[in-house]
Amino acid sequence: MQLVDEIIEKSDGKLCRHCLGRMLSKSIDGEDNVSRAESLDLDLDFNECVICDNIFDKIDDELFGKIYDKLVFLEVEFDSFVVGSRIPKEVQQRDEEFIKDLDLDVEPIKKEINRIIGKELENTLKKEVNFEKQDIIVNVNLIKNPKVRVQINPIFIEGKYNKLVRGIPQTKWPCGKCKGRGCEECNFTGKQYPCSVEELISEHVLKATKGYEAKFHGAGREDIDVLMLGSGRPFVLEIKEPRIRKIDLEKLEKEINEINEGKTQYHGLKFCERKRKAEIKVSSPDAYKVYRALVKCEEAYDKDKLVALKDLGEIHQQTPIRVSHRRADKVRIKHVLDLSYEIIDDTSFEMTIKTEGGLYIKELISGDEGRSNPNVAEKLGVKAICEKLDVIEVSEK
Ligand SMILES: [Zn+2]
Ligand SMILES: [Zn+2]
């Protein structure tokens, strides 16, 4: 066979069974590259390889021993995995050149290495290689003395939360003075607020999964002094490096809600894909929110004017002063979709308002020094502020 002759000539007969078989993988039948090479009945000793420097000899019992030790040490629970490897750059280059010079369409050497290790692990551990989605990645470094590193992929849990008391931020809030390092001001906690919607769930999930770190991704957020009522606000909790992946979410949800009774509640916890993290942050054009606001006027207001609030309609809202340090200064156009009110006394009333997401309600009421137009204070002809605010519904997308 002409190709065999070309390969032998180019390598001076110095190839290992793996590399020879791999070069012939599209031309000769065989169960694997080694059996392809052996089927040729060539007068070669295969002891020296000009492509890989006999790197395949490093895939031995000692290497597998290191992998098993690592998995035992980490006590990691997994069903699926992939193998990744690092090999000397020269080996990779020589392999690429060889393939290119002979104009072959065969797999690169790394793929064969990963497959050989993966197959052995599948057999011994009774776990499955899955390229699409895997619980862990077994990284093998074959550059010098083989080293093994195991990467544990995160898990994602989605649900909805309620915030039943004021004064709790959605996510961990570093101390304003020490920026989280810990100082006298924050009692060396590094935190501005003792707890958050995030921490009140994540500490329990971290414990149950033996995870390293949690990240909370909310579908928007409410201010610290705003309640989140109704069916709740969607969120995704990401648990990094969980050593336990199979947890009873229903049971955990119950426990967490009992512990946090009267503070925060979490509903419908379920495992989800990574992509949900981004999806819940993008609101669809017909997403809406419903708020309940207690409006306090500086002086008695004209009750006949309340009806005019019903046609607030299109609001041109410039970025509020209080958030201008973290959000781009621009005018956003948002619509009030529905509004009703209930008179409390001469200077206050309660307003239920349905709007497109992203409208700032406190500023819609006060007018924010003319930055929100039209606004509640202007319609009533008196100065007004939002004294209390609750989110009572966040729409499903
Ligand atoms: Zn080789
Ligand atoms: Zn501090």
Coordinates of C-alpha atoms and ligand atoms in Angstrom, one line a residue:
M1 CA 0.0 0.0 0.0
Q2 CA 1.5 3.3 -1.1
L3 CA 0.4 5.3 1.9
V4 CA 2.0 2.8 4.3
D5 CA 5.3 3.2 2.4
E6 CA 5.0 6.9 2.5
I7 CA 4.4 7.0 6.2
I8 CA 7.3 4.6 6.9
E9 CA 9.6 6.6 4.7
K10 CA 8.7 9.9 6.2
S11 CA 9.1 8.6 9.8
D12 CA 12.1 6.4 9.0
G13 CA 10.1 3.6 10.5
K14 CA 10.1 5.1 13.9
L15 CA 6.5 5.2 14.9
C16 CA 4.5 3.8 17.7
R17 CA 1.4 1.6 17.1
H18 CA -0.9 4.4 18.0
C19 CA 0.5 7.0 15.7
L20 CA 0.9 4.6 12.7
G21 CA -2.6 3.3 13.2
R22 CA -4.0 6.8 13.5
M23 CA -2.4 7.9 10.2
L24 CA -4.1 4.9 8.6
S25 CA -7.4 5.2 10.3
K26 CA -9.3 6.2 7.2
S27 CA -7.6 3.7 5.0
I28 CA -7.5 0.4 7.0
D29 CA -10.2 -1.3 8.9
G30 CA -9.6 -2.1 12.5
E31 CA -11.1 -1.9 16.0
D32 CA -8.6 0.8 17.1
N33 CA -5.3 2.3 16.0
V34 CA -3.2 -0.3 17.7
S35 CA -4.9 -3.2 16.0
R36 CA -4.6 -1.4 12.6
A37 CA -0.9 -1.0 13.1
E38 CA -0.5 -4.7 14.1
S39 CA -2.6 -6.0 11.2
L40 CA 0.0 -4.8 8.8
D41 CA 2.6 -7.3 9.8
L42 CA 5.4 -4.9 9.3
D43 CA 9.0 -5.4 10.5
L44 CA 8.9 -2.5 13.0
D45 CA 9.6 -2.6 16.7
F46 CA 7.4 0.4 17.5
N47 CA 9.7 1.3 20.4
E48 CA 10.5 4.8 19.2
C49 CA 8.0 7.4 17.9
V50 CA 9.1 10.5 16.0
I51 CA 5.7 12.0 16.4
C52 CA 4.7 11.5 20.0
D53 CA 7.9 10.6 21.8
N54 CA 6.0 7.5 23.1
I55 CA 3.5 9.6 25.0
F56 CA 1.0 6.8 25.0
D57 CA 3.3 4.9 27.4
K58 CA 2.4 7.5 30.0
I59 CA -1.2 6.3 29.9
D60 CA -0.6 3.5 32.4
D61 CA -1.8 2.1 35.7
E62 CA 0.0 4.8 37.6
L63 CA -1.9 7.5 35.7
F64 CA -5.2 5.9 36.3
G65 CA -4.3 5.4 40.0
K66 CA -3.8 9.1 40.2
I67 CA -7.2 9.8 38.7
Y68 CA -9.0 7.4 41.0
D69 CA -7.1 8.8 44.0
K70 CA -8.2 12.4 43.0
L71 CA -11.8 11.4 42.7
V72 CA -11.8 9.6 46.0
F73 CA -10.1 12.6 47.7
L74 CA -12.6 15.0 46.3
E75 CA -15.5 12.7 47.2
V76 CA -17.2 14.0 44.1
E77 CA -20.6 12.6 42.9
F78 CA -21.0 12.5 39.1
D79 CA -22.6 10.5 36.4
S80 CA -21.0 12.0 33.3
F81 CA -17.6 13.3 32.4
V82 CA -15.1 14.2 29.7
V83 CA -11.4 13.9 29.5
G84 CA -9.2 16.8 28.6
S85 CA -5.4 16.6 28.2
R86 CA -2.3 18.7 27.8
I87 CA 0.6 17.4 25.8
P88 CA 3.9 19.0 24.8
K89 CA 3.5 21.6 22.1
E90 CA 6.2 19.9 19.9
V91 CA 4.2 16.7 19.9
Q92 CA 1.1 18.5 18.8
Q93 CA 3.0 20.3 16.1
R94 CA 4.8 17.2 14.7
D95 CA 1.4 15.4 14.6
E96 CA -0.3 18.3 12.7
E97 CA 2.6 18.5 10.3
F98 CA 2.7 14.8 9.6
I99 CA -1.1 14.8 8.9
K100 CA -0.8 17.9 6.7
D101 CA 2.3 16.7 4.7
L102 CA 0.6 13.5 3.8
D103 CA -2.7 15.3 3.2
L104 CA -4.6 12.9 5.5
D105 CA -8.0 13.5 7.1
V106 CA -7.5 11.8 10.4
E107 CA -8.1 12.9 14.0
P108 CA -5.4 14.8 16.0
I109 CA -3.4 12.9 18.6
K110 CA -5.1 14.6 21.5
K111 CA -8.4 13.2 20.5
E112 CA -7.0 9.7 20.6
I113 CA -5.4 10.3 24.0
N114 CA -8.6 11.6 25.5
R115 CA -10.6 8.7 24.0
I116 CA -8.3 6.0 25.4
I117 CA -8.4 7.5 28.9
G118 CA -12.1 8.1 28.7
K119 CA -12.9 4.6 27.6
E120 CA -10.9 3.1 30.5
L121 CA -12.6 5.3 33.0
E122 CA -16.0 4.5 31.6
N123 CA -15.3 0.8 32.1
T124 CA -13.8 1.0 35.6
L125 CA -16.1 3.7 37.1
K126 CA -19.3 2.8 35.2
K127 CA -19.8 6.4 34.3
E128 CA -20.5 7.9 30.9
V129 CA -18.5 10.2 28.7
N130 CA -20.8 13.0 27.5
F131 CA -19.4 15.8 25.3
E132 CA -22.6 17.8 25.4
K133 CA -23.1 18.1 29.1
Q134 CA -20.9 16.6 31.8
D135 CA -20.7 16.8 35.6
I136 CA -16.9 16.8 35.7
I137 CA -13.9 17.2 33.5
V138 CA -10.9 15.0 34.2
N139 CA -7.8 17.0 33.0
V140 CA -4.7 15.1 32.5
N141 CA -1.4 16.9 32.0
L142 CA 1.1 14.7 30.2
I143 CA 3.8 17.3 29.6
K144 CA 6.2 16.0 32.2
N145 CA 5.3 13.7 35.1
P146 CA 1.6 13.2 34.6
K147 CA -0.6 15.3 36.7
V148 CA -4.4 15.1 37.2
R149 CA -6.8 17.9 37.9
V150 CA -10.6 17.5 38.2
Q151 CA -12.9 20.3 37.3
I152 CA -16.4 20.1 38.8
N153 CA -19.0 21.8 36.7
P154 CA -21.6 24.0 38.4
I155 CA -25.2 23.1 38.9
F156 CA -28.1 25.6 38.3
I157 CA -31.3 25.8 40.3
E158 CA -34.2 28.1 39.4
G159 CA -37.1 29.3 41.4
K160 CA -38.9 32.4 42.6
Y161 CA -38.5 34.3 45.8
N162 CA -40.6 36.5 48.0
K163 CA -39.2 39.1 50.3
L164 CA -41.5 39.7 53.2
V165 CA -39.6 42.2 55.3
R166 CA -37.9 45.5 54.3
G167 CA -34.2 46.1 54.7
I168 CA -32.9 43.0 52.9
P169 CA -30.9 43.4 49.7
Q170 CA -31.2 40.8 47.0
T171 CA -27.5 40.0 46.9
K172 CA -24.6 40.1 49.2
W173 CA -23.7 43.8 49.8
P174 CA -20.1 44.6 50.7
C175 CA -19.5 47.1 53.5
G176 CA -19.3 50.6 52.1
K177 CA -16.3 51.5 54.3
C178 CA -14.0 48.5 53.9
K179 CA -15.4 47.1 50.6
G180 CA -15.7 43.7 52.1
R181 CA -12.4 43.2 53.8
G182 CA -13.9 43.6 57.3
C183 CA -13.7 46.6 59.6
E184 CA -15.0 47.9 62.9
E185 CA -17.9 49.6 61.1
C186 CA -19.3 46.3 59.8
N187 CA -18.3 44.3 62.9
F188 CA -15.7 42.6 60.7
T189 CA -18.3 40.8 58.6
G190 CA -17.4 42.8 55.5
K191 CA -21.1 43.3 54.9
Q192 CA -23.3 46.3 54.9
Y193 CA -26.4 44.2 55.6
P194 CA -26.3 41.1 57.8
C195 CA -28.2 39.0 55.3
S196 CA -29.6 39.0 51.7
V197 CA -32.2 37.1 49.7
E198 CA -29.2 35.4 48.1
E199 CA -27.5 34.3 51.3
L200 CA -30.6 33.1 53.0
I201 CA -31.0 30.4 50.4
S202 CA -27.4 29.8 49.2
E203 CA -25.9 28.9 52.6
H204 CA -28.3 26.0 52.8
V205 CA -27.8 24.9 49.2
L206 CA -24.1 25.2 49.6
K207 CA -24.2 23.0 52.6
A208 CA -26.4 20.4 50.9
T209 CA -24.3 20.2 47.8
K210 CA -20.9 20.7 49.5
G211 CA -20.4 23.5 46.9
Y212 CA -17.5 26.0 46.9
E213 CA -19.4 29.1 46.1
A214 CA -22.9 30.3 45.1
K215 CA -24.0 33.0 42.7
F216 CA -27.4 34.5 42.6
H217 CA -28.9 35.7 39.3
G218 CA -32.2 37.6 39.7
A219 CA -34.7 38.6 37.0
G220 CA -34.2 42.3 37.9
R221 CA -34.1 43.4 41.5
E222 CA -36.2 45.5 43.9
D223 CA -34.7 48.2 46.2
I224 CA -33.7 47.1 49.7
D225 CA -36.8 48.8 51.3
V226 CA -39.2 47.2 48.8
L227 CA -41.1 44.0 49.4
M228 CA -41.4 41.3 46.8
L229 CA -44.8 39.7 47.2
G230 CA -47.2 37.7 45.0
S231 CA -45.9 34.8 43.0
G232 CA -42.4 36.1 43.5
R233 CA -39.4 37.1 41.3
P234 CA -37.6 34.5 39.2
F235 CA -34.0 33.7 40.0
V236 CA -31.3 31.2 39.1
L237 CA -28.8 30.0 41.8
E238 CA -25.5 28.8 40.5
I239 CA -23.5 26.4 42.7
K240 CA -19.9 26.2 41.8
E241 CA -17.9 23.0 42.3
P242 CA -20.7 21.0 44.0
R243 CA -19.5 17.7 45.3
I244 CA -23.0 16.4 45.6
R245 CA -25.4 17.0 42.7
K246 CA -28.4 14.9 43.6
I247 CA -30.3 16.7 46.3
D248 CA -34.0 16.6 47.2
L249 CA -35.0 20.1 46.2
E250 CA -38.5 19.8 47.4
K251 CA -37.4 18.8 50.9
L252 CA -34.6 21.4 51.0
E253 CA -37.1 24.2 49.9
K254 CA -39.4 23.3 52.8
E255 CA -36.5 23.4 55.3
I256 CA -35.2 26.7 53.9
N257 CA -38.7 28.3 54.1
E258 CA -39.2 27.2 57.7
I259 CA -35.9 28.7 58.7
N260 CA -36.6 31.9 56.9
E261 CA -40.3 32.2 57.9
G262 CA -41.4 35.8 57.8
K263 CA -38.2 37.0 56.0
T264 CA -37.8 35.4 52.7
Q265 CA -39.5 32.4 50.9
Y266 CA -38.4 30.4 47.9
H267 CA -40.7 28.5 45.5
G268 CA -40.7 25.9 42.7
L269 CA -37.0 25.1 43.1
K270 CA -35.8 22.9 40.2
F271 CA -32.6 22.1 38.4
C272 CA -32.1 24.0 35.1
E273 CA -29.6 24.5 32.3
R274 CA -26.9 27.1 32.4
K275 CA -28.7 29.1 29.7
R276 CA -31.6 29.9 32.0
K277 CA -29.2 32.3 33.9
A278 CA -29.2 34.6 30.8
E279 CA -32.8 33.9 29.8
I280 CA -34.4 35.1 33.0
K281 CA -32.5 38.5 32.7
V282 CA -34.0 39.3 29.3
S283 CA -37.6 40.4 29.6
S284 CA -40.0 39.9 26.7
P285 CA -41.8 42.9 25.3
D286 CA -45.0 42.0 27.1
A287 CA -43.4 41.4 30.5
Y288 CA -44.9 43.6 33.2
K289 CA -44.8 44.3 36.9
V290 CA -47.4 45.3 39.4
Y291 CA -46.6 47.5 42.4
R292 CA -48.4 48.7 45.4
A293 CA -47.2 52.1 46.6
L294 CA -48.1 54.2 49.6
V295 CA -48.1 57.8 48.4
K296 CA -47.5 60.5 50.9
C297 CA -48.3 64.2 50.0
E298 CA -46.7 67.2 51.6
E299 CA -50.1 68.8 52.1
A300 CA -53.7 67.8 51.5
Y301 CA -54.4 66.8 48.0
D302 CA -57.4 67.3 45.8
K303 CA -59.2 63.9 45.7
D304 CA -60.9 64.8 42.4
K305 CA -57.6 65.0 40.8
L306 CA -56.8 61.3 41.5
V307 CA -58.7 60.2 38.5
A308 CA -56.1 62.0 36.3
L309 CA -53.6 59.4 37.4
K310 CA -55.4 56.9 35.2
D311 CA -54.0 58.6 32.1
L312 CA -50.4 58.8 33.1
G313 CA -49.8 56.7 30.0
E314 CA -46.4 57.1 28.4
I315 CA -43.7 58.1 30.9
H316 CA -40.4 59.7 29.8
Q317 CA -38.0 58.9 32.6
Q318 CA -34.5 60.2 32.8
T319 CA -32.2 57.9 34.8
P320 CA -33.0 58.7 38.5
I321 CA -30.5 60.8 40.5
R322 CA -30.1 58.0 43.1
V323 CA -29.0 55.4 40.6
S324 CA -27.1 57.7 38.1
H325 CA -23.8 56.5 39.5
R326 CA -24.3 53.0 38.2
R327 CA -26.7 53.4 35.2
A328 CA -26.2 55.3 32.0
D329 CA -27.8 58.7 32.0
K330 CA -30.6 58.6 29.4
V331 CA -34.3 59.0 28.9
R332 CA -36.3 55.8 28.9
I333 CA -39.8 55.6 27.6
K334 CA -42.0 53.3 29.7
H335 CA -45.8 52.8 29.9
V336 CA -48.2 52.7 32.8
L337 CA -50.5 49.9 31.8
D338 CA -53.1 50.1 34.6
L339 CA -53.6 52.0 37.8
S340 CA -56.0 52.1 40.7
Y341 CA -56.0 53.9 44.0
E342 CA -57.6 53.9 47.4
I343 CA -57.8 57.0 49.6
I344 CA -56.3 56.6 53.0
D345 CA -56.6 60.2 54.4
D346 CA -56.1 63.8 53.4
T347 CA -52.4 63.5 52.6
S348 CA -52.0 59.9 51.6
F349 CA -53.4 57.2 49.4
E350 CA -52.5 53.7 48.2
M351 CA -51.9 53.2 44.5
T352 CA -51.7 49.9 42.6
I353 CA -49.9 50.3 39.4
K354 CA -49.1 47.9 36.5
T355 CA -46.2 48.9 34.3
E356 CA -43.6 47.7 31.8
G357 CA -40.5 46.5 33.6
G358 CA -37.8 49.1 34.2
L359 CA -40.0 52.0 35.2
Y360 CA -38.8 53.6 38.5
I361 CA -41.9 53.9 40.7
K362 CA -40.5 56.1 43.4
E363 CA -39.5 58.7 40.8
L364 CA -42.8 58.3 38.9
I365 CA -44.4 59.5 42.1
S366 CA -42.0 62.3 43.2
G367 CA -41.1 63.5 39.7
D368 CA -37.4 63.3 40.6
E369 CA -36.9 67.1 40.1
G370 CA -38.5 67.0 36.7
R371 CA -36.7 64.0 35.4
S372 CA -39.9 61.8 35.2
N373 CA -42.7 63.1 33.0
P374 CA -45.6 63.1 33.6
N375 CA -45.6 62.2 37.3
V376 CA -47.9 61.7 40.2
A377 CA -47.0 64.9 42.1
E378 CA -47.5 67.0 39.0
K379 CA -50.9 65.5 38.3
L380 CA -52.0 66.3 41.8
G381 CA -50.4 69.6 42.0
V382 CA -48.7 68.8 45.4
K383 CA -45.3 67.5 46.4
A384 CA -45.5 63.7 46.9
I385 CA -43.2 60.9 47.8
C386 CA -43.4 57.1 47.8
E387 CA -43.4 56.1 51.4
K388 CA -43.7 52.4 51.0
L389 CA -43.4 50.2 48.0
D390 CA -44.1 46.5 47.3
V391 CA -43.8 44.5 44.2
I392 CA -46.9 42.4 44.1
E393 CA -46.4 40.6 40.8
V394 CA -43.7 39.9 38.3
S395 CA -45.1 38.5 35.1
E396 CA -44.2 35.2 33.6
K397 CA -42.3 35.4 30.3
Ligands
ZN1 ZN 3.5 7.9 18.6
ZN2 ZN -16.5 47.1 56.9

